[in-house]
PDB file of C-alpha atoms in Angstrom:
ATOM      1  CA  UNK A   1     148.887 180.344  90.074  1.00 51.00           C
ATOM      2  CA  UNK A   2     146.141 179.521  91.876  1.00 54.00           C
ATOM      3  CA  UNK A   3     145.728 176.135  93.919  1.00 53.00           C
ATOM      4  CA  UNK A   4     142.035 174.834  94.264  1.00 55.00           C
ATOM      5  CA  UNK A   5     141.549 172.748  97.320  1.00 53.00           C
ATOM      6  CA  UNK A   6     138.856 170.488  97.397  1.00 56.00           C
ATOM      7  CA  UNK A   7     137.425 168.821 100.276  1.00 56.00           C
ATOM      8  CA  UNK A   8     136.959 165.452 100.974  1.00 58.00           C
ATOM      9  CA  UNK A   9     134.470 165.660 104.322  1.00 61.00           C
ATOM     10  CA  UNK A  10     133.184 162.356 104.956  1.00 63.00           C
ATOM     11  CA  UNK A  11     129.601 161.285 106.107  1.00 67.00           C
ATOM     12  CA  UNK A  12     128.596 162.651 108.459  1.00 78.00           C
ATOM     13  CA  UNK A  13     127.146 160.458 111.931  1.00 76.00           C
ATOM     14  CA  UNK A  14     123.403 161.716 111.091  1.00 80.00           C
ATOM     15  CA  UNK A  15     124.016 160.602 107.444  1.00 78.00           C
ATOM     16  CA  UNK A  16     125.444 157.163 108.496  1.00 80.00           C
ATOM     17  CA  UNK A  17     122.816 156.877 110.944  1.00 84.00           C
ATOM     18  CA  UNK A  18     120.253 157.437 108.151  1.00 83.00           C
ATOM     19  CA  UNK A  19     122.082 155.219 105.792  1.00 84.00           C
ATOM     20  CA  UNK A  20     121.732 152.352 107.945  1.00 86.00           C
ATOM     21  CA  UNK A  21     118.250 152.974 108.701  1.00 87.00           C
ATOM     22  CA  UNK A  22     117.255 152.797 105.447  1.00 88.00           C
ATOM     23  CA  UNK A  23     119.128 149.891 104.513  1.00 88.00           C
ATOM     24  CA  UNK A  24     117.442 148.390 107.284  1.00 87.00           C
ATOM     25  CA  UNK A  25     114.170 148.765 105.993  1.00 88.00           C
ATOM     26  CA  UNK A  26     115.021 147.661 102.641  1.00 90.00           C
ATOM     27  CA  UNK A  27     116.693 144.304 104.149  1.00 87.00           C
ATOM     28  CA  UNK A  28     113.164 144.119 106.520  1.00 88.00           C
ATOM     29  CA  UNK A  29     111.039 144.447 103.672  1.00 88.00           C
ATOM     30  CA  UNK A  30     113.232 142.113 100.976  1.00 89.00           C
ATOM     31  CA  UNK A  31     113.110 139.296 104.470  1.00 89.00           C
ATOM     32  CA  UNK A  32     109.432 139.871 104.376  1.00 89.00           C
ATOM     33  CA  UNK A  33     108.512 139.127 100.861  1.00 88.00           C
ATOM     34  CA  UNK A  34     111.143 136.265 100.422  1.00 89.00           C
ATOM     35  CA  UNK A  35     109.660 134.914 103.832  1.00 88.00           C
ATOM     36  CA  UNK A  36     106.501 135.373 102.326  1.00 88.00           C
ATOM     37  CA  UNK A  37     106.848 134.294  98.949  1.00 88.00           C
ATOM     38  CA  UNK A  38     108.360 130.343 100.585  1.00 88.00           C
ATOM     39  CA  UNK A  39     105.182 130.166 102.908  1.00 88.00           C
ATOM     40  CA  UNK A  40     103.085 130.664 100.069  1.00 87.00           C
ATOM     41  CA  UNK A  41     105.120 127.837  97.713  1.00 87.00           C
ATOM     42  CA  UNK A  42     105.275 125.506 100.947  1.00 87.00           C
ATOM     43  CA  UNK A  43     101.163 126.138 100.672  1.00 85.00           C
ATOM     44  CA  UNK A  44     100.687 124.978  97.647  1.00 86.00           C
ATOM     45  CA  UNK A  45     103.060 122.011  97.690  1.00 87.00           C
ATOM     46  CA  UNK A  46     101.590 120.962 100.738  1.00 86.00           C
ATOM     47  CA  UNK A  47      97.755 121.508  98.829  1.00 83.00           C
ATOM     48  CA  UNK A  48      99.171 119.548  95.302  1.00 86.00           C
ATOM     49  CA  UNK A  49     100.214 117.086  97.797  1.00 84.00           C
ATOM     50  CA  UNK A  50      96.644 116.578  99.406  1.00 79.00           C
ATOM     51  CA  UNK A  51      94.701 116.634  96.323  1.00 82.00           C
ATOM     52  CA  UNK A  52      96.492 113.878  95.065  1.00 82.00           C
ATOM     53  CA  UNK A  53      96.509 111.767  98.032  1.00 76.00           C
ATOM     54  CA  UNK A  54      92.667 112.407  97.754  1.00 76.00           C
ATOM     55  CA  UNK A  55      92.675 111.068  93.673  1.00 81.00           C
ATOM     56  CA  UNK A  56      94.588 108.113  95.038  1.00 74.00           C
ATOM     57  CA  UNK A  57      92.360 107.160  97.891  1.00 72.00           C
ATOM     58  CA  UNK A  58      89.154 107.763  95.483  1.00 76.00           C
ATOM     59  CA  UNK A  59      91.119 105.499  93.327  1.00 79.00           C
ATOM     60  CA  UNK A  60      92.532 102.609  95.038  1.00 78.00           C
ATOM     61  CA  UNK A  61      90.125 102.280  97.755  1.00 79.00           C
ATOM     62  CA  UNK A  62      87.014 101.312  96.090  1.00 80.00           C
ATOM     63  CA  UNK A  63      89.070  98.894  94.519  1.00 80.00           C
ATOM     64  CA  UNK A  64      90.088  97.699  98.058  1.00 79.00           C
ATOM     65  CA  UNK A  65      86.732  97.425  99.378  1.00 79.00           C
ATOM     66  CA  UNK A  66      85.565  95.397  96.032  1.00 79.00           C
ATOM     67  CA  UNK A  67      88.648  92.502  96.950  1.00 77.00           C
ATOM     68  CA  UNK A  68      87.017  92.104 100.245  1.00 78.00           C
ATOM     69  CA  UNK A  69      86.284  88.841 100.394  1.00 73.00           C
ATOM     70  CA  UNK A  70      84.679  85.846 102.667  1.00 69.00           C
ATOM     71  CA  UNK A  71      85.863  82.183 103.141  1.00 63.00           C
ATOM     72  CA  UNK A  72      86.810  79.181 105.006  1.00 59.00           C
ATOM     73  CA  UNK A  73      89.536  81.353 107.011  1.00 62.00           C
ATOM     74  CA  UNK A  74      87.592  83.873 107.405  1.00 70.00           C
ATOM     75  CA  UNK A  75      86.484  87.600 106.152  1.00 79.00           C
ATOM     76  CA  UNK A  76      89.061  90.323 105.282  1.00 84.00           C
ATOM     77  CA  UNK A  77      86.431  92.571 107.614  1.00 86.00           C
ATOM     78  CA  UNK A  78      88.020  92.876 111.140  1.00 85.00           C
ATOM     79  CA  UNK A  79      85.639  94.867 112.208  1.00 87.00           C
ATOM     80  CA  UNK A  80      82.271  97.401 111.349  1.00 86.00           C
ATOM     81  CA  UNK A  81      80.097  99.415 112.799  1.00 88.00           C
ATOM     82  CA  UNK A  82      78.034 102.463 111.506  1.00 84.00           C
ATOM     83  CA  UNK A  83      80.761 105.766 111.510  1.00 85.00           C
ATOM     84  CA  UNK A  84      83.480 102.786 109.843  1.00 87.00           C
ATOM     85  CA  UNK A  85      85.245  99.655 108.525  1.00 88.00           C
ATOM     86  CA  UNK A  86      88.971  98.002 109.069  1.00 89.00           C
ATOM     87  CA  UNK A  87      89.607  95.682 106.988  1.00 89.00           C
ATOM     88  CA  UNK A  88      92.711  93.203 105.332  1.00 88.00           C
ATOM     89  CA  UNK A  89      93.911  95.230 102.158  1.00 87.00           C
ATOM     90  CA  UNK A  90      96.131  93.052  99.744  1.00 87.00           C
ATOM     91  CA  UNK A  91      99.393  95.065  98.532  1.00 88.00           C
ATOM     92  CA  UNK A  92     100.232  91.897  96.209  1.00 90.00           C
ATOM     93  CA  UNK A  93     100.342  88.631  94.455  1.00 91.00           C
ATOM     94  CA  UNK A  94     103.015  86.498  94.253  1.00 92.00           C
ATOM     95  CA  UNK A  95     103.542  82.383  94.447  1.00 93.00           C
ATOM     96  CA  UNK A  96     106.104  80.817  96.718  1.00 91.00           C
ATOM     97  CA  UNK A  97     108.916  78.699  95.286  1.00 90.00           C
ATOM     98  CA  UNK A  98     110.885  77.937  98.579  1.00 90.00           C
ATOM     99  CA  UNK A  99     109.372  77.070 102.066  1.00 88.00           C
ATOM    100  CA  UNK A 100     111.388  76.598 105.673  1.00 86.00           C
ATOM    101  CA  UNK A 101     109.915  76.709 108.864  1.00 83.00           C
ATOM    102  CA  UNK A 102     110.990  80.418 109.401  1.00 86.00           C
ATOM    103  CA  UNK A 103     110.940  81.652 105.401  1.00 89.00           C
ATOM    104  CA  UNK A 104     109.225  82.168 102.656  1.00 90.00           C
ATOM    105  CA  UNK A 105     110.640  82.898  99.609  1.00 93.00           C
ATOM    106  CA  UNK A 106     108.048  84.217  96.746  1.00 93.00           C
ATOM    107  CA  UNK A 107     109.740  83.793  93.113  1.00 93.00           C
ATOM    108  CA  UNK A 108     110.368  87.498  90.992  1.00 92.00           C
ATOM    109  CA  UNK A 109     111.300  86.119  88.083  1.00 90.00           C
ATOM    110  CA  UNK A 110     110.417  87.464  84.413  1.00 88.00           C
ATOM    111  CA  UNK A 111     108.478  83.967  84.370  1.00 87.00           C
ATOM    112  CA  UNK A 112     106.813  84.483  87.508  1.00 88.00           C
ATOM    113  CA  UNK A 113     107.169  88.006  88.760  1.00 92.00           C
ATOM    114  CA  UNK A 114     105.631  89.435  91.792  1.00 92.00           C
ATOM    115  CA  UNK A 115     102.844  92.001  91.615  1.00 91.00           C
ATOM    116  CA  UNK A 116     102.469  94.656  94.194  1.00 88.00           C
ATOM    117  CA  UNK A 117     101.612  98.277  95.138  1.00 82.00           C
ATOM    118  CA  UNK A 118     104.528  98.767  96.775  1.00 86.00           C
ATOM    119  CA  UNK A 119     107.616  96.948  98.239  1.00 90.00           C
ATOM    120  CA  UNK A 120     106.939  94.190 101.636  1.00 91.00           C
ATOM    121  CA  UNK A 121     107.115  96.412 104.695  1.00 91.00           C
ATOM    122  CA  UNK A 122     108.082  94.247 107.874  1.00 92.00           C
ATOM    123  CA  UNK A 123     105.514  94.965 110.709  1.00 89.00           C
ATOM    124  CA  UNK A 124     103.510  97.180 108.667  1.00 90.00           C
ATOM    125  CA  UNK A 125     102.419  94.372 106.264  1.00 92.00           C
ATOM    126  CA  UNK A 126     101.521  90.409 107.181  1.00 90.00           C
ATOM    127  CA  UNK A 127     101.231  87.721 104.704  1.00 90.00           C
ATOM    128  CA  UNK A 128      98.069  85.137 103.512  1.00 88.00           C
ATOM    129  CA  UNK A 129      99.756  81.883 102.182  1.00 87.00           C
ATOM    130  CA  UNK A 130      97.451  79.693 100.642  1.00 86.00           C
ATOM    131  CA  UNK A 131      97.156  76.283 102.008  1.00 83.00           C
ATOM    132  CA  UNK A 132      95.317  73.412 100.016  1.00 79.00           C
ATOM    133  CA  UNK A 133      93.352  70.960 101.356  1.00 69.00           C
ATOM    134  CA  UNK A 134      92.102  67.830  99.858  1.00 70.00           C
ATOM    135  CA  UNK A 135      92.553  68.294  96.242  1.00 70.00           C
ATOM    136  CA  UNK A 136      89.296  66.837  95.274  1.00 72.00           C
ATOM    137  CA  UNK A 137      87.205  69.450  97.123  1.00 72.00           C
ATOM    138  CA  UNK A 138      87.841  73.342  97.891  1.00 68.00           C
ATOM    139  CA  UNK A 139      86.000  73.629 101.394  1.00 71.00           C
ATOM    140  CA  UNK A 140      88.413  72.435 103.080  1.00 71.00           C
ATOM    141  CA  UNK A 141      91.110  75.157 101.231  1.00 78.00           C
ATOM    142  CA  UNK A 142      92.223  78.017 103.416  1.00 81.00           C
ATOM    143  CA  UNK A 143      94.462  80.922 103.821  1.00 83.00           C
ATOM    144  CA  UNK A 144      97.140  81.173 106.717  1.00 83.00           C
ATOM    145  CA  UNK A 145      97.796  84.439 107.856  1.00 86.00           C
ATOM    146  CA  UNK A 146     101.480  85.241 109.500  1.00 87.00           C
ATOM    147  CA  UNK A 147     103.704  87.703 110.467  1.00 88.00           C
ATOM    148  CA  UNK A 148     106.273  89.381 108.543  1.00 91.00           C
ATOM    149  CA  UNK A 149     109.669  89.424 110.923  1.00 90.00           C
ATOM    150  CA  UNK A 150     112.258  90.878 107.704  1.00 92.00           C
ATOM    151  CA  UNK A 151     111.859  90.987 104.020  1.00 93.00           C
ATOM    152  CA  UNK A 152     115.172  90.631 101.615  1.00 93.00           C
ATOM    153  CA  UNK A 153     113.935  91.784  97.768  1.00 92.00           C
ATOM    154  CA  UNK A 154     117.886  89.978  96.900  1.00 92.00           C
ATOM    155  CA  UNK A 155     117.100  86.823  97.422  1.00 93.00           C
ATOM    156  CA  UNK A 156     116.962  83.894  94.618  1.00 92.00           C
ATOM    157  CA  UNK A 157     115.674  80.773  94.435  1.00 91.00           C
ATOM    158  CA  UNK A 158     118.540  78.828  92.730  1.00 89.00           C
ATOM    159  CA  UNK A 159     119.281  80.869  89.836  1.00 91.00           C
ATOM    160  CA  UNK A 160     116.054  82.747  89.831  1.00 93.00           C
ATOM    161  CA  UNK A 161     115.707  85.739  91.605  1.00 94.00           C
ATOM    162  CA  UNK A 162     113.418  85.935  94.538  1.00 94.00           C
ATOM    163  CA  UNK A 163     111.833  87.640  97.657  1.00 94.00           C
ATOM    164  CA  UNK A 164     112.801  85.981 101.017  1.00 93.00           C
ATOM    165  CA  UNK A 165     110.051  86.764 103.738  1.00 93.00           C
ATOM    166  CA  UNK A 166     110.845  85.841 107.396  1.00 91.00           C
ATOM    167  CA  UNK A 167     107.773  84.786 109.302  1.00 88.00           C
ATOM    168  CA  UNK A 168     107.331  82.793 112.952  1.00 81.00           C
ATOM    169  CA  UNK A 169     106.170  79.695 113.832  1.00 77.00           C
ATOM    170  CA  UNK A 170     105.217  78.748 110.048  1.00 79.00           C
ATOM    171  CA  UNK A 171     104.518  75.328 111.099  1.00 76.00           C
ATOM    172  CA  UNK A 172     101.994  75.916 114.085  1.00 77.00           C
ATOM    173  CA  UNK A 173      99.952  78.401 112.107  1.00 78.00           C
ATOM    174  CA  UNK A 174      99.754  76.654 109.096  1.00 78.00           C
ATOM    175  CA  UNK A 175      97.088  73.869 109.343  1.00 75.00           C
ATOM    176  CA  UNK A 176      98.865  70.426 108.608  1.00 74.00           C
ATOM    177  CA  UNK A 177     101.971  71.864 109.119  1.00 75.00           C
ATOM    178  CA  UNK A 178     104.819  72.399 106.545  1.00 77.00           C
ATOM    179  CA  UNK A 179     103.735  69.797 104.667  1.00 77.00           C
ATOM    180  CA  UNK A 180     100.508  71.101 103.765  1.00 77.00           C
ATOM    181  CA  UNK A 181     102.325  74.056 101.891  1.00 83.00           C
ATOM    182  CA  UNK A 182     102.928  73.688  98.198  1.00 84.00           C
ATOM    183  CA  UNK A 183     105.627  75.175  96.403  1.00 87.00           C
ATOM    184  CA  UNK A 184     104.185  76.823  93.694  1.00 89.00           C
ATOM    185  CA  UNK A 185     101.383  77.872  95.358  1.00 89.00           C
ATOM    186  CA  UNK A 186      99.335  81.888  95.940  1.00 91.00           C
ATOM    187  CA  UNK A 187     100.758  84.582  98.731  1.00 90.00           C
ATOM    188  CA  UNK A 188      99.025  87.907  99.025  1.00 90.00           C
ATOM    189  CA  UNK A 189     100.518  90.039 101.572  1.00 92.00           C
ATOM    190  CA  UNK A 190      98.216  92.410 103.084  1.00 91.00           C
ATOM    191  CA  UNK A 191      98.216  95.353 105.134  1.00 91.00           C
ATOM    192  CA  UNK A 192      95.035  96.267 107.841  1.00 90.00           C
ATOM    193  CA  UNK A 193      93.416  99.539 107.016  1.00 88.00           C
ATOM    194  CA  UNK A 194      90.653 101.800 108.679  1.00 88.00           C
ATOM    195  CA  UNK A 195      88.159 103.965 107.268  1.00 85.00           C
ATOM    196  CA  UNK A 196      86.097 106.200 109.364  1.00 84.00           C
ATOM    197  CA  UNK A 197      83.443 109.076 109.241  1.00 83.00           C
ATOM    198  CA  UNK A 198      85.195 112.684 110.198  1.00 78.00           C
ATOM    199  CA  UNK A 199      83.674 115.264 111.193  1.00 78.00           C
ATOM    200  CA  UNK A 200      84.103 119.096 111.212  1.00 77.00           C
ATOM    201  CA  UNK A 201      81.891 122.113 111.716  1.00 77.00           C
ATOM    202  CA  UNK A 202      78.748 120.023 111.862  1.00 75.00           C
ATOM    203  CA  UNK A 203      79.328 118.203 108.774  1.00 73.00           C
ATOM    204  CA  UNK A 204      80.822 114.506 108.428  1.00 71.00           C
ATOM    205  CA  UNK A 205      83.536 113.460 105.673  1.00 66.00           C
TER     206      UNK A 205
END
């Protein structure tokens, strides 16, 4: 009876050495393309991103520039020159039904609901409240423009719901004082935006 012995060598350290270096170069090359591959998604999100930040602007501000108006208090135009424009942009509409000498409280109810782009930003965002004048004539109407200190969107006036707005020194900015506020009455808040010529490579956007 014969006994066949097999043998059961191992790798060798060249082998090993050669195993690993190949396995190396696959993990470099896999680390490459994955790498790679994210850049190139990051890219395009970033790109999708910009073009429709671009269809927005070409959207809203036109729109923005049309609302520019000029009154008693005043034109939304800060200030222009020839390369660009800041102006008063309104983010909403709403009418007040509570006034205090440090709050405002604009009414969001299904009756009377507030319009806007976008939710009240404090220090971002200021507020126009309309102030009436001698209801017989409307030159004497104007809009006071104050500060926005804190905004709570869970507010209510009585049972409605509502938007409480803290401002400062309500009743030195407003002309006539408290008293000349209505309840009831317009409040646009309004944000200050710039526009202005860029240029690159010779060329101006």
């Amino acid at each position: 009876m014969f006994l066949i012995v097999r043998s059961r060598r191992g790798l060798t350290l060249i082998e090993l050495l050669v195993s690993l270096v190949v396995l190396g170069a696959i993990g470099t090359v896999t680390y490459r393309f994955l790498a790679n591959t994210q850049r190139v998604t990051r890219g395009q999100s970033e790109l999708v991103n910009l073009q429709s930040n671009i269809r927005t602007g070409v959207l809203v501000v036109p729109t923005e520039l049309r609302e520019i108006g000029v009154g008693p208090s005043g034109s939304d135009i800060v200030s222009m020159n020839a390369t660009g424009i800041e102006y008063r942009a309104a983010r909403g509409l709403g009418f007040t039904c509570q006034i205090a000498a440090s709050e405002i409280r604009i009414a969001n109810a299904a009756s009377s609901p507030y319009f806007g782009l976008r939710s009240i930003v404090p220090g971002r965002d200021s507020l126009f409240v309309f102030v009436e004048g001698n209801t017989g004539i409307s030159t004497d109407d104007t809009w006071a423009r104050l500060a926005v200190s804190s905004v709570d969107p869970a507010s209510a006036c009585g049972p409605e719901p509502a938007i409480a707005i803290g401002v400062a020194n309500l009743a030195a900015v407003v002309p006539g004082g408290l008293g000349a506020l209505d309840v009831g009455g317009p409040v646009r808040p309004f944000e200050v935006m710039e526009l202005r010529l860029y240029s690159s490579g010779g060329k101006f956007w």
